[in-house]
Amino acid sequence: LAPWVPVVGLEIHAQISSNSKLFSGSQVQFAAPPNSLVSFFDASLPGTLPVLNRRCVEAAVMTGLALNCSINKKSLFDRKHYFYADLPAGYQITQQRVPIAVNGSLSYSLCIDNKMSQMVTKTVRIKQIQLEQDSGKSLHDDTRSQTLVDLNRAGVGLMEVVMEPDMCCGEEAAAAVRELQLILQTLGSSQAVMAEGQLRVDANVSVHHPGEPYGVRTEVKNINSIRFLAKAIDYEIQRQIEELENGGTILNETRAFDSKLGCTVPMRDKEGKQDYRFMPEPNLPPLILYDAKSLPANMNHQQVINIDWIHERLPDLPSVKRKKLVEQYGILPEHSFTLLNEDGLAEFFESVVKQTQMKPKKVIGWILKDLLSYLKQHSLTVKESPVSSFLLADLLNLLEKKEISSTAAKQVLAELWKGEGKTPLEIVKEQKLELLQDQKELEQICQAVIDGHKNEVIMMVLG
Amino acid sequence: AALNGGLRSQVSAALKEGRVTPTELCQRCLALIKSTKFLNAYITVAEETALKQAEESEERYKRGQPLGILDGIPIAVKDNFNTAGIETTCASNMLKGYISPYNATVVQKLLDQGAVLLGKTNLDEFAMGSGSTDGVFGPVRNPWSYSKQYKEKSVPKSHSEDEESNWVITGGSSGGSAAAVSSFTCFAALGSDTGGSTRNPAAHCGVVGLKPTYGLISRHGLIPLVNSMDVPGILTRCVDDAAVLLGSLAGHDPKDSTTIQDGFKPFELPNLTDVSKLSIGIPKEYHAPGLSSEILALWSKAADLFKNAGAKVVEVSLPHTPYSIVCYHVLCTAEVASNMARFDGLEYGHRSDMKDSTESMYAATRREGFNDVVRGRILSGNYFLLKQNYEKYFVKAQKVRRLIANDFVKVFRSGVDILLTPTTLSDATPYTEFIQEDNRTRSAQDDILTQAANMAGLPAINVPTALSERGLPVGLQFIGRSFQEKQLLTVAKWFEKQVQFPVIQLEEVKRHDTDVFQHQKSASFS
């Protein structure tokens, strides 16, 4: 059987972290009472006009720069038309002709064969980033034959990030999305929490034989976590291979991932292909951005966005942070990945290192094995940890000074998890876990043991 | 007080000196609206709120603290501008009963300066039309239909024929506003202008109709027809008043991203005496097919007027003029299809009882809510926006639009200051004749002289010039350079002074204010 080459591309919608919406002044807030964050413009009241939110543009520029994109100094807004209950104007304002950023790349890392010790770096090309409006939410109440519409989300700013089909499987897609998530969170341009709908991923999947043209692709939607993303993609790849090997064909369709069944199913057909009748948005002039060179001398700083100014103020991206951690603390690259992967863990680690004499290379083991596994077991975040960095550092100092053994340290840690407010030293004393350093005392104890077990000793001496 | 006089020169003075009070002005206008109800110029009369506003204005005058020239001045607003608390219908079933929660920026500005909002005026549904005949509240009648001047000239075709079947249209789509100003029921009115909708009815009703430069006055709150061409229009009885209104409305609005950023300074119009430095362009393409010989003669006479006064008058060419109507139709219908997509009955406006599905509810709502004209334009527009048609029609039309705009740029660059053209092809048509042709045909015919200025975003103004043989008003149009309203209005004012257009002689108006009018000695132009 000829091998199959799976091809995976991604369309990611990241909700912009901003106080107000992309084109209106109403607030952006998760889980507010229905229809409490809706301005006249969001409700599409006739005569209202869009006004571009500066913060959203800055978020998109930051994201574009972080993804090595070219920022288009002139980009345009368009209307994309379709009728749906959660789209009050009957069109979405997006950037179809000329988006704000193009031609970037994202590097991400994977473990080979599930061994943390072997990491490989891959790159996926970023086709473009465009600004667009989010839609409202509609809930179908079939029992009462009605649709309930909540427009709180209508008009919230989105960055659509399009990743080229450079990935080959669920694992790669998951790793790429994870890295994007970290970047967005580091920049602050999006909180990118999938569970809160701040990051939505659609996957485009196809398979073909090497040397042959790409196969028909399907779009997979309704993916609610990174874990499900990998599952959905891998399922779809398998489904397509099986279908084709059985002589079937792949339809260019949209499929939804059913997380309970672990499979993709065709979505309700929207009557053939949609013609969105794209048209320029006449109420928004072209978006002009400047850099240090092109910035006119007398321009009001409030009125313009300077790409270079934003570039200078970008925080360290995850890849840079990891490098620094490795260089500064002598930990392994895969360690740095885990540190950054967990919200607050890197800061926790650094905090412990500051407060202890134990070498970072040793501290890392405690962080990644003991602390992290405990947190995972109890589904806690680093912030929720009952053991603070101070307490852990305290404990590690006892170990470093050889006042307790490493086994004893683990025991103390187990006790610390209870969060009863005791210090490591108190626990050590309570449970009598002190390491005996006194030679004479040790001899006395050994002698006492030998004396107490004379028969066993004779048996041992005799062989 | 002279209700006929200019706002700045006469009415404002009268108010300040207490010779007339805001309440009196308001009451007179309201009474006149009642007695001219047959004109059907108003959809909503906001009597209570208007009187209250007049009262408040009066208080300010008593304290010696009026807000400005517009304080206490009764005005009317076309019913496609949002007015908080007062119904905004766009003369459509879709918005019947719709009470907007906000004021359009221009409405707010007027109210902030103490103007008294009398009511909302009638129009073609969603401003689509050139007759003000296609709204759900019925057609607007041109006040001149009932003027002494028209009646004297009209020959009854039969014994039984009376005014009822003889009345003429106002033109459109801002016919209600034009009729309101023309019949003295208000001092000024807001219209809108997308293809001539302010200038056309101004010409037919014998009033000044100003289309400002695109981007000068905020569109926030103006329910759009074509976003890239719409402007709020100003209708007044004299050019000076138009300048006053312009001064109070123009300027950047953060709520409208298409308004200019540069500061705008209101101006008073100088009394131009010397036109020798002026260069007037006469675009030959505006000698359009169907132009009445009467208007052609008037146009020629006007050109001579400038020449004899020492101005330079040259023939110019705007070669792409003949393409502007088809270009307009593509771009207009495309934007209409898009702008009307929001009317689905979900958030506001008419909602059908059809409950089978969301889609069927949308379809029924839109069928019930929109008239033929609107639905026709939506269908055409969607056709032009289809993927396979977009390049052929929409993009092509945009390119042609660029050529039309460039025609003007070239002409103005060659040293011409102002263009002089007719505004309409003829005087107002009788209603019974007008409705023989459909809306689309009429619009294509009537917009031909006004449309290109919208394509190019240029300022243009209709100045009432003379009465036709039938005793109906005929106006001429001046088109100026972008944002050069001061120059445009200055020239228009000079011309207005030269032609001394006669005052309408309306029985109803006379009955109300016999002592109020200064009967102008008409050195009538024709």
Tab-separated table of N, CA and C in Angstrom, chain B residues 369-434:
chain	number	residue	atom	x	y	z
B	369	GLY	N	-42.047	44.356	4.648
B	369	GLY	CA	-41.513	45.634	5.105
B	369	GLY	C	-41.051	46.579	4.017
B	370	PHE	N	-40.564	46.012	2.906
B	370	PHE	CA	-39.985	46.849	1.845
B	370	PHE	C	-40.918	46.984	0.651
B	371	ASN	N	-40.898	48.147	0.000
B	371	ASN	CA	-41.690	48.271	-1.236
B	371	ASN	C	-40.905	47.717	-2.429
B	372	ASP	N	-41.546	47.736	-3.588
B	372	ASP	CA	-40.942	47.180	-4.806
B	372	ASP	C	-39.600	47.786	-5.134
B	373	VAL	N	-39.532	49.096	-4.932
B	373	VAL	CA	-38.316	49.809	-5.318
B	373	VAL	C	-37.133	49.293	-4.503
B	374	VAL	N	-37.339	49.206	-3.210
B	374	VAL	CA	-36.266	48.750	-2.320
B	374	VAL	C	-35.893	47.313	-2.647
B	375	ARG	N	-36.903	46.480	-2.799
B	375	ARG	CA	-36.627	45.065	-3.082
B	375	ARG	C	-35.916	44.915	-4.415
B	376	GLY	N	-36.326	45.708	-5.390
B	376	GLY	CA	-35.675	45.639	-6.699
B	376	GLY	C	-34.200	45.967	-6.604
B	377	ARG	N	-33.888	47.006	-5.846
B	377	ARG	CA	-32.484	47.416	-5.720
B	377	ARG	C	-31.670	46.385	-4.951
B	378	ILE	N	-32.300	45.763	-3.958
B	378	ILE	CA	-31.585	44.723	-3.203
B	378	ILE	C	-31.227	43.567	-4.128
B	379	LEU	N	-32.188	43.151	-4.930
B	379	LEU	CA	-31.925	42.025	-5.839
B	379	LEU	C	-30.827	42.382	-6.834
B	380	SER	N	-30.915	43.580	-7.422
B	380	SER	CA	-29.881	43.987	-8.368
B	380	SER	C	-28.525	44.036	-7.690
B	381	GLY	N	-28.502	44.647	-6.538
B	381	GLY	CA	-27.241	44.819	-5.826
B	381	GLY	C	-26.586	43.494	-5.494
B	382	ASN	N	-27.397	42.529	-5.048
B	382	ASN	CA	-26.837	41.219	-4.725
B	382	ASN	C	-26.281	40.547	-5.965
B	383	TYR	N	-26.949	40.788	-7.081
B	383	TYR	CA	-26.458	40.224	-8.349
B	383	TYR	C	-25.075	40.765	-8.677
B	384	PHE	N	-24.935	42.082	-8.548
B	384	PHE	CA	-23.646	42.692	-8.887
B	384	PHE	C	-22.536	42.260	-7.936
B	385	LEU	N	-22.922	41.893	-6.687
B	385	LEU	CA	-21.904	41.527	-5.707
B	385	LEU	C	-21.532	40.048	-5.740
B	386	LEU	N	-22.235	39.261	-6.533
B	386	LEU	CA	-21.877	37.842	-6.631
B	386	LEU	C	-20.435	37.728	-7.083
B	387	LYS	N	-19.777	36.684	-6.591
B	387	LYS	CA	-18.362	36.500	-6.872
B	387	LYS	C	-18.059	36.590	-8.367
B	388	GLN	N	-18.913	35.907	-9.156
B	388	GLN	CA	-18.623	35.879	-10.594
B	388	GLN	C	-18.897	37.206	-11.289
B	389	ASN	N	-19.605	38.120	-10.621
B	389	ASN	CA	-19.955	39.399	-11.250
B	389	ASN	C	-19.180	40.577	-10.695
B	390	TYR	N	-18.529	40.380	-9.570
B	390	TYR	CA	-17.935	41.483	-8.821
B	390	TYR	C	-16.977	42.314	-9.662
B	391	GLU	N	-16.070	41.632	-10.337
B	391	GLU	CA	-15.094	42.364	-11.164
B	391	GLU	C	-15.782	43.120	-12.297
B	392	LYS	N	-16.695	42.398	-12.938
B	392	LYS	CA	-17.347	42.953	-14.136
B	392	LYS	C	-18.162	44.189	-13.836
B	393	TYR	N	-18.810	44.209	-12.681
B	393	TYR	CA	-19.726	45.301	-12.393
B	393	TYR	C	-19.207	46.220	-11.312
B	394	PHE	N	-19.034	45.692	-10.117
B	394	PHE	CA	-18.697	46.574	-9.014
B	394	PHE	C	-17.340	47.228	-9.201
B	395	VAL	N	-16.325	46.428	-9.462
B	395	VAL	CA	-14.984	46.992	-9.614
B	395	VAL	C	-14.928	47.915	-10.833
B	396	LYS	N	-15.579	47.488	-11.894
B	396	LYS	CA	-15.634	48.331	-13.110
B	396	LYS	C	-16.263	49.676	-12.786
B	397	ALA	N	-17.376	49.628	-12.062
B	397	ALA	CA	-18.073	50.866	-11.717
B	397	ALA	C	-17.184	51.759	-10.853
B	398	GLN	N	-16.425	51.173	-9.956
B	398	GLN	CA	-15.513	51.955	-9.121
B	398	GLN	C	-14.483	52.658	-9.992
B	399	LYS	N	-14.029	51.964	-11.026
B	399	LYS	CA	-13.043	52.572	-11.922
B	399	LYS	C	-13.653	53.727	-12.695
B	400	VAL	N	-14.884	53.507	-13.163
B	400	VAL	CA	-15.569	54.581	-13.896
B	400	VAL	C	-15.800	55.769	-12.972
B	401	ARG	N	-16.127	55.446	-11.704
B	401	ARG	CA	-16.324	56.519	-10.736
B	401	ARG	C	-15.069	57.379	-10.609
B	402	ARG	N	-13.923	56.729	-10.593
B	402	ARG	CA	-12.646	57.432	-10.504
B	402	ARG	C	-12.474	58.354	-11.707
B	403	LEU	N	-12.875	57.862	-12.873
B	403	LEU	CA	-12.754	58.687	-14.085
B	403	LEU	C	-13.663	59.908	-14.009
B	404	ILE	N	-14.878	59.701	-13.516
B	404	ILE	CA	-15.817	60.815	-13.385
B	404	ILE	C	-15.254	61.858	-12.429
B	405	ALA	N	-14.739	61.375	-11.297
B	405	ALA	CA	-14.166	62.309	-10.325
B	405	ALA	C	-12.978	63.051	-10.925
B	406	ASN	N	-12.177	62.336	-11.695
B	406	ASN	CA	-11.010	62.980	-12.312
B	406	ASN	C	-11.379	64.046	-13.325
B	407	ASP	N	-12.515	63.845	-13.987
B	407	ASP	CA	-13.002	64.881	-14.923
B	407	ASP	C	-13.077	66.224	-14.210
B	408	PHE	N	-13.665	66.202	-13.027
B	408	PHE	CA	-13.824	67.443	-12.268
B	408	PHE	C	-12.466	67.989	-11.831
B	409	VAL	N	-11.604	67.092	-11.368
B	409	VAL	CA	-10.279	67.532	-10.919
B	409	VAL	C	-9.569	68.276	-12.045
B	410	LYS	N	-9.631	67.682	-13.225
B	410	LYS	CA	-8.946	68.307	-14.363
B	410	LYS	C	-9.514	69.692	-14.645
B	411	VAL	N	-10.833	69.769	-14.644
B	411	VAL	CA	-11.469	71.053	-14.978
B	411	VAL	C	-11.136	72.113	-13.932
B	412	PHE	N	-11.193	71.725	-12.668
B	412	PHE	CA	-10.892	72.717	-11.628
B	412	PHE	C	-9.418	73.103	-11.666
B	413	ARG	N	-8.587	72.162	-12.044
B	413	ARG	CA	-7.166	72.459	-12.121
B	413	ARG	C	-6.839	73.415	-13.257
B	414	SER	N	-7.723	73.411	-14.260
B	414	SER	CA	-7.438	74.256	-15.424
B	414	SER	C	-7.775	75.709	-15.167
B	415	GLY	N	-8.222	76.022	-13.972
B	415	GLY	CA	-8.453	77.422	-13.628
B	415	GLY	C	-9.908	77.775	-13.407
B	416	VAL	N	-10.817	76.816	-13.631
B	416	VAL	CA	-12.236	77.089	-13.400
B	416	VAL	C	-12.518	77.042	-11.904
B	417	ASP	N	-13.294	78.019	-11.419
B	417	ASP	CA	-13.611	78.060	-9.991
B	417	ASP	C	-14.899	77.326	-9.671
B	418	ILE	N	-15.918	77.596	-10.472
B	418	ILE	CA	-17.254	77.058	-10.212
B	418	ILE	C	-17.855	76.584	-11.530
B	419	LEU	N	-18.635	75.523	-11.460
B	419	LEU	CA	-19.361	75.057	-12.639
B	419	LEU	C	-20.807	75.488	-12.519
B	420	LEU	N	-21.387	75.862	-13.652
B	420	LEU	CA	-22.792	76.272	-13.673
B	420	LEU	C	-23.553	75.310	-14.583
B	421	THR	N	-24.577	74.678	-14.033
B	421	THR	CA	-25.351	73.708	-14.823
B	421	THR	C	-26.822	73.826	-14.461
B	422	PRO	N	-27.704	73.232	-15.264
B	422	PRO	CA	-29.097	73.114	-14.811
B	422	PRO	C	-29.152	72.091	-13.670
B	423	THR	N	-30.226	72.153	-12.875
B	423	THR	CA	-30.387	71.162	-11.815
B	423	THR	C	-31.298	70.026	-12.284
B	424	THR	N	-32.331	70.394	-13.010
B	424	THR	CA	-33.292	69.406	-13.496
B	424	THR	C	-33.501	69.582	-14.993
B	425	LEU	N	-34.100	68.575	-15.611
B	425	LEU	CA	-34.333	68.641	-17.050
B	425	LEU	C	-35.525	69.516	-17.400
B	426	SER	N	-36.440	69.640	-16.444
B	426	SER	CA	-37.637	70.446	-16.706
B	426	SER	C	-38.197	70.916	-15.375
B	427	ASP	N	-39.291	71.668	-15.442
B	427	ASP	CA	-39.949	72.027	-14.179
B	427	ASP	C	-40.731	70.812	-13.674
B	428	ALA	N	-41.408	70.977	-12.545
B	428	ALA	CA	-42.042	69.823	-11.890
B	428	ALA	C	-43.137	69.197	-12.753
B	429	THR	N	-43.125	67.881	-12.777
B	429	THR	CA	-44.114	67.131	-13.557
B	429	THR	C	-45.383	66.927	-12.739
B	430	PRO	N	-46.538	66.981	-13.400
B	430	PRO	CA	-47.767	66.627	-12.666
B	430	PRO	C	-47.691	65.175	-12.202
B	431	TYR	N	-48.248	64.943	-11.015
B	431	TYR	CA	-48.160	63.622	-10.404
B	431	TYR	C	-48.705	62.526	-11.309
B	432	THR	N	-49.864	62.765	-11.892
B	432	THR	CA	-50.490	61.731	-12.718
B	432	THR	C	-49.597	61.342	-13.882
B	433	GLU	N	-48.822	62.289	-14.357
B	433	GLU	CA	-47.914	61.998	-15.462
B	433	GLU	C	-46.655	61.289	-14.947
B	434	PHE	N	-46.201	61.773	-13.789
B	434	PHE	CA	-44.963	61.224	-13.224
B	434	PHE	C	-45.068	59.725	-12.963
